PDB file of C-alpha atoms in Angstrom:
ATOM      1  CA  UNK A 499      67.296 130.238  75.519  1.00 73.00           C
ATOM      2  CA  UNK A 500      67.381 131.015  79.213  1.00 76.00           C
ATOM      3  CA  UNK A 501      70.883 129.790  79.438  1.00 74.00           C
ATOM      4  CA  UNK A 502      72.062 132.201  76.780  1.00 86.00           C
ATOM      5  CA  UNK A 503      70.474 134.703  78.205  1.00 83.00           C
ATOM      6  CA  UNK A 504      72.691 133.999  81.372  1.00 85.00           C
ATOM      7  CA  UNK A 505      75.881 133.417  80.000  1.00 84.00           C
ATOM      8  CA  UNK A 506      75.480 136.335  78.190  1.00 87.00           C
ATOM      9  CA  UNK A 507      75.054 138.557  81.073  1.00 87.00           C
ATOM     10  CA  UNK A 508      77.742 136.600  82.692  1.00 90.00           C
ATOM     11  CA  UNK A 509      79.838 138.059  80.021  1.00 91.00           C
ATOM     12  CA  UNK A 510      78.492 141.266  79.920  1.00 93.00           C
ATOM     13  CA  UNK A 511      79.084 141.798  83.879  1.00 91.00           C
ATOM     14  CA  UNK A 512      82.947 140.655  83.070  1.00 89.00           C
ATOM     15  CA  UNK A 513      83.356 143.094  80.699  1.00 92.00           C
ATOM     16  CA  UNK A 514      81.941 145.628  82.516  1.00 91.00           C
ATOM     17  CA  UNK A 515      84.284 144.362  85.590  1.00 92.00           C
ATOM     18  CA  UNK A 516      87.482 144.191  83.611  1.00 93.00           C
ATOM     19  CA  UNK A 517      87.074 147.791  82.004  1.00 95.00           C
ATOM     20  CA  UNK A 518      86.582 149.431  85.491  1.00 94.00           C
ATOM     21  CA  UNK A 519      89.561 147.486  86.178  1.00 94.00           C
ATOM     22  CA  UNK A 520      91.642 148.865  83.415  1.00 94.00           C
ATOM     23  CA  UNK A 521      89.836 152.520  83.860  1.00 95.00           C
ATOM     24  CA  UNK A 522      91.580 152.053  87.317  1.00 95.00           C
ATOM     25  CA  UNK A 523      94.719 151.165  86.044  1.00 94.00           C
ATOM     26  CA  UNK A 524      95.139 154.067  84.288  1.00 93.00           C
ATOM     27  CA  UNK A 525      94.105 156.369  86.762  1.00 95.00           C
ATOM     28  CA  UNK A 526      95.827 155.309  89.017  1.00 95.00           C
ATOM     29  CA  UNK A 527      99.527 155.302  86.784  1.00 94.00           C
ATOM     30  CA  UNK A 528      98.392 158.838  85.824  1.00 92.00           C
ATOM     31  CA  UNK A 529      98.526 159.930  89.595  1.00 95.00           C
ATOM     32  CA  UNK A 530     101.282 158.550  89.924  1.00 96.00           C
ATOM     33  CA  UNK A 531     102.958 160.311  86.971  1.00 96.00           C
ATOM     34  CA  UNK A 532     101.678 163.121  88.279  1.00 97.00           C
ATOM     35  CA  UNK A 533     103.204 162.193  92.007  1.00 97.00           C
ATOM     36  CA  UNK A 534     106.760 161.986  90.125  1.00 97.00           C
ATOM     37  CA  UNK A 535     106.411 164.908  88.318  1.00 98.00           C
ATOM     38  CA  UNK A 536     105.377 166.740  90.449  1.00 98.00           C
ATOM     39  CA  UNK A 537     108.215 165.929  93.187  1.00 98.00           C
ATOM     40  CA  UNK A 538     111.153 165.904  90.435  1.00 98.00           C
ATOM     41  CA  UNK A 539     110.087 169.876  90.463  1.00 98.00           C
ATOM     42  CA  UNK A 540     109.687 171.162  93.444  1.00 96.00           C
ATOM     43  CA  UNK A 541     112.070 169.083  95.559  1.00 97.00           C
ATOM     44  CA  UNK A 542     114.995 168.579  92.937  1.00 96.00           C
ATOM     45  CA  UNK A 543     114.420 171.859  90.918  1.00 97.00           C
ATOM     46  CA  UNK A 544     114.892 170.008  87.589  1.00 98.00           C
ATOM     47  CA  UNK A 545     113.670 171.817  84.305  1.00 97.00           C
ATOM     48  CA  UNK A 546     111.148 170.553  81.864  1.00 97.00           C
ATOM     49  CA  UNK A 547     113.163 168.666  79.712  1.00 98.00           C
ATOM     50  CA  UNK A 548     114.799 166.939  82.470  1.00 98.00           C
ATOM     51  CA  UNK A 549     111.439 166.035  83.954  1.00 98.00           C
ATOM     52  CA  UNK A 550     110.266 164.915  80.814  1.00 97.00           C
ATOM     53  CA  UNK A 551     113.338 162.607  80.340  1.00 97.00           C
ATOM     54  CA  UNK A 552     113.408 161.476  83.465  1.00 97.00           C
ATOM     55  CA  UNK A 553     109.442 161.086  84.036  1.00 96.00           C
ATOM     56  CA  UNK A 554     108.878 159.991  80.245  1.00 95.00           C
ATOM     57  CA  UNK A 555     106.011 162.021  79.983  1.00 96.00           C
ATOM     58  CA  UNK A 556     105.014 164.974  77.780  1.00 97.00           C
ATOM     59  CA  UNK A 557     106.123 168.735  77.684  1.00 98.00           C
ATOM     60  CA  UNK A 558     102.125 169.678  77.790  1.00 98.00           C
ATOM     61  CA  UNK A 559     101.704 167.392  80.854  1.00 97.00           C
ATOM     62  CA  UNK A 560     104.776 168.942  82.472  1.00 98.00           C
ATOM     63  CA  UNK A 561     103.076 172.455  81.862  1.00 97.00           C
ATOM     64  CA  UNK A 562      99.970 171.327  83.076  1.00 97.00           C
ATOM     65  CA  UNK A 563     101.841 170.493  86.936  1.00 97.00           C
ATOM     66  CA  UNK A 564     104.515 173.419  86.997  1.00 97.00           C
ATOM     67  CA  UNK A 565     101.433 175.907  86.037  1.00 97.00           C
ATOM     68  CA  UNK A 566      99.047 173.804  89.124  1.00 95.00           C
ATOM     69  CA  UNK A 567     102.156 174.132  91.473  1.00 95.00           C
ATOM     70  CA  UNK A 568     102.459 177.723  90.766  1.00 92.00           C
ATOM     71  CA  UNK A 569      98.749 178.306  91.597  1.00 92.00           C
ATOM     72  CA  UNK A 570      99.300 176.469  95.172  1.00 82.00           C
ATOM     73  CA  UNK A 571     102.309 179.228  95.828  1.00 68.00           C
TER      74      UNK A 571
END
């Protein structure tokens, strides 16, 4: 009983581990997305729909970075 006990929390804390991990992961590509996006606009002047192609990321996402570079102006 006691041993099931511990490999289940041995589990548990792996899981817990390995979805930080991947939380991580995915914050850290959408900064970088972000990073691309917003440096294909403001240093290379490029329009939405060559971001998008070029970044491979959404029109709405694109919005979201030309409307939080405008605010910075």
């Amino acid at each position: 009983m006691l041993y099931q006990k511990d490999v289940l929390d041995r589990w548990t804390g792996y899981a817990v581990l390995k979805t930080a991990e991947e939380i991580g992961i995915t914050e850290g590509k959408a900064k970088g997305k972000a990073e691309v996006v917003t440096n294909l606009i403001s240093k290379f002047g490029f329009t939405d729909e060559q971001v998008i192609n070029a970044a491979e990321v959404s029109l709405d996402f694109v919005k979201k970075i030309r409307a939080s570079l405008e605010k910075g102006k």
